[in-house]
Coordinates of C-alpha atoms in Angstrom, one line a residue:
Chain A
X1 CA -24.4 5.1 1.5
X2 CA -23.5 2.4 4.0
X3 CA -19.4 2.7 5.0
X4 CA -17.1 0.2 6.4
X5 CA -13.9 1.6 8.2
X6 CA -11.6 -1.5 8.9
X7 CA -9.4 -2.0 11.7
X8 CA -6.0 -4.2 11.8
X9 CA -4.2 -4.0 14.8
X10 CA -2.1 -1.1 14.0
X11 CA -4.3 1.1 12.5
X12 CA -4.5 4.8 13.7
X13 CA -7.0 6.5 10.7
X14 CA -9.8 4.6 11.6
X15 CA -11.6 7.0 14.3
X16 CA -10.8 10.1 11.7
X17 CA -12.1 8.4 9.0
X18 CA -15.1 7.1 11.0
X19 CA -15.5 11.0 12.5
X20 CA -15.0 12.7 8.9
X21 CA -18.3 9.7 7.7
X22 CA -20.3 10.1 10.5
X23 CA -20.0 13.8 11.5
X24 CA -19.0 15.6 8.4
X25 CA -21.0 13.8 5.3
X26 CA -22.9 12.1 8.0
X27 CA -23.7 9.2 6.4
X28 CA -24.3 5.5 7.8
X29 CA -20.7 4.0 9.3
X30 CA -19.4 1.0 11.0
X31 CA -16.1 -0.2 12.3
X32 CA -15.3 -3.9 10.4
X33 CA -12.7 -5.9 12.2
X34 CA -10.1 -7.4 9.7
X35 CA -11.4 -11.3 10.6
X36 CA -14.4 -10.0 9.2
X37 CA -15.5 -12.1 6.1
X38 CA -19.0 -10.8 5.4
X39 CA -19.5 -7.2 3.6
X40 CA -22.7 -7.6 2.3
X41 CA -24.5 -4.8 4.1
X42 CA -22.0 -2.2 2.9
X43 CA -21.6 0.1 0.1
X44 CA -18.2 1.7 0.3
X45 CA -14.8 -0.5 2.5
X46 CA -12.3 1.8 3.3
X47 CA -8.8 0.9 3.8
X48 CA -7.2 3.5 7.2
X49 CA -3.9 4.3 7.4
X50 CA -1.7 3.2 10.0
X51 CA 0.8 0.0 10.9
X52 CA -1.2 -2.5 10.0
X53 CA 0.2 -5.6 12.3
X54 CA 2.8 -3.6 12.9
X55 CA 3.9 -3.1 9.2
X56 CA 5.8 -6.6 9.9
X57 CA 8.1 -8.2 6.9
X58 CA 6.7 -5.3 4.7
X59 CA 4.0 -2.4 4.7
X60 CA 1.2 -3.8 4.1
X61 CA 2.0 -7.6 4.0
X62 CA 0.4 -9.3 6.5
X63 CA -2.7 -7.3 6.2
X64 CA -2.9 -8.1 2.6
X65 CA -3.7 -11.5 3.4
X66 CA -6.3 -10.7 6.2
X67 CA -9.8 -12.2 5.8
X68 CA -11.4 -8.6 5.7
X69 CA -8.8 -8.0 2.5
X70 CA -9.7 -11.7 0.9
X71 CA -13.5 -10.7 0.8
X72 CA -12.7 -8.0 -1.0
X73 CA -12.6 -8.9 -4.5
X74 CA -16.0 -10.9 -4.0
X75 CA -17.3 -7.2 -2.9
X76 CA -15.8 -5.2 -5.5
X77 CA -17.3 -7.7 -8.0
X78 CA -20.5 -7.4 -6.4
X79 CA -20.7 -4.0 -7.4
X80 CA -18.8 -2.1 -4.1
X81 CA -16.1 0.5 -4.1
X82 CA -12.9 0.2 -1.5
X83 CA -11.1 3.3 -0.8
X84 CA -7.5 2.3 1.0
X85 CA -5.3 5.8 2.3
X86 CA -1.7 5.4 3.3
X87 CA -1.0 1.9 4.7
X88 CA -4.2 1.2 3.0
X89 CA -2.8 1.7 -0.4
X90 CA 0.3 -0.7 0.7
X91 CA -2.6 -3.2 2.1
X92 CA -4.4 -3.2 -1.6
X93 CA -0.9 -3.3 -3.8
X94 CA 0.4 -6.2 -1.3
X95 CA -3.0 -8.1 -1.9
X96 CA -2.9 -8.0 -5.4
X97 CA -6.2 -5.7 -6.0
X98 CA -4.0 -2.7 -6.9
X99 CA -0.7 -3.4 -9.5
X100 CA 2.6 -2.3 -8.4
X101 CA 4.0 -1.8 -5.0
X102 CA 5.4 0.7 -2.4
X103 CA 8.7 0.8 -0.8
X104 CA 11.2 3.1 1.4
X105 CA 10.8 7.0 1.0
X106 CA 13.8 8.0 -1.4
X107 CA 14.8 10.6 0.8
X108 CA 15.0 8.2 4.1
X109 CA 12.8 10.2 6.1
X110 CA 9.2 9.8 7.2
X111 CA 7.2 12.8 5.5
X112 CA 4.5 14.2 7.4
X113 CA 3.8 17.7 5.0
X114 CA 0.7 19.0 2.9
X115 CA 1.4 17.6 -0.6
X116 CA -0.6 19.3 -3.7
X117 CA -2.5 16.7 -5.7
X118 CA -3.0 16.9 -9.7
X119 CA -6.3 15.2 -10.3
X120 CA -5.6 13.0 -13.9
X121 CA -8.9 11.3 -14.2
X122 CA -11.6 12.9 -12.9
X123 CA -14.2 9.9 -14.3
X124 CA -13.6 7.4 -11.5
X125 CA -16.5 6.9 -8.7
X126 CA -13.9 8.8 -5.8
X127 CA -13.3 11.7 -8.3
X128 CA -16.6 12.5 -10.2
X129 CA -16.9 15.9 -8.5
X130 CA -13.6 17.2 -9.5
X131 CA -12.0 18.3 -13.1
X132 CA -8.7 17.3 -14.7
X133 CA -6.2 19.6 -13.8
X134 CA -7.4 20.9 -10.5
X135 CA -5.3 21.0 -7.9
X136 CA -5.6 19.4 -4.3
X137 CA -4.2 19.9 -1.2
X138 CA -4.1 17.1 1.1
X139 CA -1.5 16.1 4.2
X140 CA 0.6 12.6 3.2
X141 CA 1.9 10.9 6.6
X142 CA 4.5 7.9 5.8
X143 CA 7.9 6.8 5.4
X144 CA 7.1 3.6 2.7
X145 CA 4.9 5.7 0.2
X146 CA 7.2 5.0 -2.8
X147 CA 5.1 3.7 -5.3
X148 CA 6.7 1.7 -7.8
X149 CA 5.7 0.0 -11.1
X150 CA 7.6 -1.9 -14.0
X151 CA 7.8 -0.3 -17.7
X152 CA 5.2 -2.4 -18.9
X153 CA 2.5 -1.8 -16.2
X154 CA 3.0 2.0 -16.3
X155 CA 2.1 1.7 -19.5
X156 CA -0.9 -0.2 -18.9
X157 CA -1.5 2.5 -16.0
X158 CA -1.6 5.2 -18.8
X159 CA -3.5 2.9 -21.2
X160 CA -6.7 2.4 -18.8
X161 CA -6.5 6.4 -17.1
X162 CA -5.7 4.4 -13.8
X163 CA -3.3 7.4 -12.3
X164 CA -5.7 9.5 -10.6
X165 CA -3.5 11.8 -8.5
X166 CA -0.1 13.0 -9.2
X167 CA 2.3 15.0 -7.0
X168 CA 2.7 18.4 -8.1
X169 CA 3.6 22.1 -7.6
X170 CA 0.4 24.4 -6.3
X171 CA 0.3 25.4 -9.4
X172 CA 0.0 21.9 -11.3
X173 CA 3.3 20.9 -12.6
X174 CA 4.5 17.8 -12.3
X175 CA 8.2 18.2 -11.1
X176 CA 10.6 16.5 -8.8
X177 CA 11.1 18.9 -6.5
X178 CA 7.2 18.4 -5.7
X179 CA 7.8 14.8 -5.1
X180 CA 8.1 14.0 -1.8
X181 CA 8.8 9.9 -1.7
X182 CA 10.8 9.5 -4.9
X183 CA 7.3 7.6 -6.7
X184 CA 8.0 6.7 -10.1
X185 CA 6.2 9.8 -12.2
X186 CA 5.3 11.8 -9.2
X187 CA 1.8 8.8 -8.9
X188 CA 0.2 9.3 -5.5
X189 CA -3.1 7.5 -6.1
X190 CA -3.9 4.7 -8.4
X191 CA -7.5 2.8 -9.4
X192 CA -7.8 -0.5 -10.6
X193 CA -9.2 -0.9 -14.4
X194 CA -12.5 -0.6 -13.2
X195 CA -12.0 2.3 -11.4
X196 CA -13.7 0.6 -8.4
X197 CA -10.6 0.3 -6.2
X198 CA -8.9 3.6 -5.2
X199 CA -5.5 3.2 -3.6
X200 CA -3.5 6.6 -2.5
X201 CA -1.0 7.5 0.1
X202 CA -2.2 11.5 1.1
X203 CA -4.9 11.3 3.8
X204 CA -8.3 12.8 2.3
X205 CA -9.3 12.3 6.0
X206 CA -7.3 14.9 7.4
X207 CA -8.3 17.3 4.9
X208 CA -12.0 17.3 5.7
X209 CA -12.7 20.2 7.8
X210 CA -11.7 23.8 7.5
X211 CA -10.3 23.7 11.0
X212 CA -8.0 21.4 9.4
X213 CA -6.8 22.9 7.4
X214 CA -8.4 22.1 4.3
X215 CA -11.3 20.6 2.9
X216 CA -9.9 19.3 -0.4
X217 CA -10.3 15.5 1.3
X218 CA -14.0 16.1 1.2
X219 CA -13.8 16.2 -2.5
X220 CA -13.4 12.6 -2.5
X221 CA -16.3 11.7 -0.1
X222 CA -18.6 14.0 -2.0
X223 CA -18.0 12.4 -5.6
X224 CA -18.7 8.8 -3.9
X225 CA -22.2 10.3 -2.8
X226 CA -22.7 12.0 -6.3
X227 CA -22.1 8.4 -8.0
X228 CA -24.4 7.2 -5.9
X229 CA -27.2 9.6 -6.7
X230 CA -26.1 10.2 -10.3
X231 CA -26.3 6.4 -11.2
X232 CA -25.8 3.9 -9.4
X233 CA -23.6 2.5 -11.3
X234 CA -21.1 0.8 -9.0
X235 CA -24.0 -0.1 -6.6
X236 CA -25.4 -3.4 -7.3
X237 CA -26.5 -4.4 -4.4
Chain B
X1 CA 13.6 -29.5 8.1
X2 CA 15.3 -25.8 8.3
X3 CA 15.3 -23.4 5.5
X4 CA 17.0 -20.4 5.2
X5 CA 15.1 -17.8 2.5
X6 CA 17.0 -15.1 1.7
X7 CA 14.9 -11.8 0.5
X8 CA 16.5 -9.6 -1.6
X9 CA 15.8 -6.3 -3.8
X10 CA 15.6 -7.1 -7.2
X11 CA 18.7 -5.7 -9.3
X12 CA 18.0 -2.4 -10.7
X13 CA 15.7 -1.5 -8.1
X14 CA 17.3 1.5 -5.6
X15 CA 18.2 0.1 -2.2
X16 CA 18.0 3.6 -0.3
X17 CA 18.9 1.6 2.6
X18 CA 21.8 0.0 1.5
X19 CA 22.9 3.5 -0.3
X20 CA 23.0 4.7 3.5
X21 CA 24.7 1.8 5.4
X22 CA 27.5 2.2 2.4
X23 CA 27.6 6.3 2.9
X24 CA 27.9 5.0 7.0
X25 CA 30.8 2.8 6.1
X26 CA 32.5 5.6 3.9
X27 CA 32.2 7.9 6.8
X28 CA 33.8 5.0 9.1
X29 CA 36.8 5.0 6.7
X30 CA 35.2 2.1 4.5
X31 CA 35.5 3.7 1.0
X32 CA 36.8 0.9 -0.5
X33 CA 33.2 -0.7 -0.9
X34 CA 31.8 -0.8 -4.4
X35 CA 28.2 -1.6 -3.7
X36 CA 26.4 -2.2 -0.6
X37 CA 22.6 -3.8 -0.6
X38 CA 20.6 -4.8 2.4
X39 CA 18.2 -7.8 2.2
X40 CA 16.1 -9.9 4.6
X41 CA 17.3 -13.5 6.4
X42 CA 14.1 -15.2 7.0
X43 CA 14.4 -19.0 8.9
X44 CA 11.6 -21.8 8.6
X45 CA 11.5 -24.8 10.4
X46 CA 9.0 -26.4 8.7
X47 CA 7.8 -30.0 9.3
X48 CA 8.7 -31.9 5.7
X49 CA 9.3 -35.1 4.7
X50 CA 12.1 -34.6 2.5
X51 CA 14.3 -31.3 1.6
X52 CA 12.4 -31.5 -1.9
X53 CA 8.6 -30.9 0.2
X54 CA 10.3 -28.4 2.7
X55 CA 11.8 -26.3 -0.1
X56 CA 8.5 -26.7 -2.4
X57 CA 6.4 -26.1 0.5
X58 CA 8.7 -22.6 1.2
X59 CA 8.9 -21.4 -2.1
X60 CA 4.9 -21.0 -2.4
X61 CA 5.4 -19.1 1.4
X62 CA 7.7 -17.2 -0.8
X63 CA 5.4 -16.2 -3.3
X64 CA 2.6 -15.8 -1.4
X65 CA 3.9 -13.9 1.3
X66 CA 7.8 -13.7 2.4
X67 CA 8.5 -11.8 -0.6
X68 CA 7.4 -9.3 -3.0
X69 CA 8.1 -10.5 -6.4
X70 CA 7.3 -7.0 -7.9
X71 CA 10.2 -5.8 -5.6
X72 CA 12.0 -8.6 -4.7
X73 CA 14.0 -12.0 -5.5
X74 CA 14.2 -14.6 -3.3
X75 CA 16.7 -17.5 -2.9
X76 CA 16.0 -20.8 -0.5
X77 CA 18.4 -22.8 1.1
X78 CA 18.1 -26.1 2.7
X79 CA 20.5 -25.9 5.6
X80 CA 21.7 -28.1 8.3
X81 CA 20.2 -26.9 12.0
X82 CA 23.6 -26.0 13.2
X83 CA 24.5 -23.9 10.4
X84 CA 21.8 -21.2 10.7
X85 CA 22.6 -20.1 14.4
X86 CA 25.4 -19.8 16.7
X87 CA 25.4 -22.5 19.2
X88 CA 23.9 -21.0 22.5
X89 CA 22.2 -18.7 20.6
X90 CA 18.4 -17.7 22.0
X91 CA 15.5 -18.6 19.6

């Protein structure tokens, strides 16, 4: 499965990203440079975290209307996945590919913290090797990871299984004390319809190793590689 | 032809930052203010014919970039040079 990490100015996830691809499911990687119009030779774009020109005007903005992000619907039709973490998410709800948006942390503060992760739909391409229910642990990293969404495209959210990942206790309960940016219902991760577009703001990244920490990140790499051997499906190409 | 966009939270949504800069003022002796919001001032020149094409070419900036319009209203106005900074003031 052939990766593209891209890099805005600003980014800082790329080199763990490209580390956890390379090194850990070891599998074919490349840095893309956000003028970059042509994705053809790749299977999965991923989105890094970071300050993306320098999170200027809002998170996300700028970048959202980079040539790397323009080319991306014409891959995701095309039959590739994009995986955006952190400012990545922003970059994909600023460009349109992902509904709502993100804003300020409730609290004020920048949270850097583990966060545990109720996995909703486990039927999406990034989330095939888990099960409803479980429970991740992954770090979040950002002060703008507020994710907000009118009534009506909540409900739409709910209506197409598009939350993937919800805050929540280590034990799985949904509760506002285990909310750490305020997001409306706890959401920390978010597909589009298709499920082909996964946007979230914890860092699967940083959660790939044991001396990290945690290997729940991993979860996410290994379902993309099971879609790919399972079927195929979202591999066109 | 200068415009002057102002970016704004929509109503409704929570302005953490505002609910700070107002909690600020309190502490400064300022409890007399109801509501406090904080918004963005953005200034184009922009090279237009007319104040019609600068404000029509604006608004699509708006839309397509200056603001958020999940998050945000925006208002444009058409302003004379001299209103938008103080004179001397560095550009």
């Amino acid at each position: 499965m052939r990766f593209g990490v891209v890099v805005f100015p600003g980014t800082w996830s790329d080199c763990d990203f490209h580390y956890v691809i390379s090194e850990v499911i070891r599998q074919p990687v490349k840095y893309v440079w956000h003028r970059e119009r042509n994705l053809a030779d790749l299977d999965c774009v991923v989105l890094p975290g970071g300050f993306s020109y320098g999170d200027y005007l809002r998170a996300g903005a700028v970048a959202g209307r980079s040539p790397v992000v323009e080319a991306l619907p014409e891959f995701v039709a095309g039959g590739g996945v994009v995986l955006g973490s952190c400012n990545g998410f922003q970059i994909l709800c600023e460009a349109g590919l992902l509904p709502g948006a993100l804003m300020r942390n409730e609290c004020l503060q920048y949270r850097c913290q583990s966060t545990h992760l109720l996995v909703e739909n486990a039927e999406t391409p990034f989330t095939r090797a888990l099960r409803p229910g479980q429970v991740l642990t992954m770090p979040i990293s950002h002060g703008e990871g507020k994710y907000h969404a009118d009534p009506e495209t909540l409900r739409t959210l709910r209506a197409h299984k598009q939350v993937v990942f919800r805050y929540a206790t280590a034990a799985g309960e949904v509760t506002r004390a285990a909310n750490p940016n305020g997001s409306v219902e706890n959401i920390a991760g978010i597909v589009n319809e298709d499920g082909t577009v996964l946007g979230l703001m914890p860092h699967p990244e940083r959660a790939a190793e044991s001396a990290m920490g945690g290997t729940d990140g991993l979860q996410i790499f290994h379902s993309l590689l099971g879609s790919l051997v399972e079927d195929g499906a979202f591999l066109k190409r | 032809m200068r415009v002057r966009v102002l970016v704004r939270l929509k109503p409704g949504i929570l302005d953490v930052q505002g609910a700070a800069v107002q909690r600020a003022l309190a502490g400064l002796g300022f409890d007399d203010v109801r509501e406090l919001r904080v918004g963005k001032l953005v200034e184009v020149d922009v090279d237009a014919p007319s104040a019609e094409r600068a404000r029509a070419r604006v608004d699509e900036m708006c839309r397509r970039l200056l603001a958020n319009t999940i998050l945000e209203d925006y208002t444009i106005e058409a302003e004379a040079a001299e209103r938008l900074a103080p004179p001397g003031a560095v550009r």
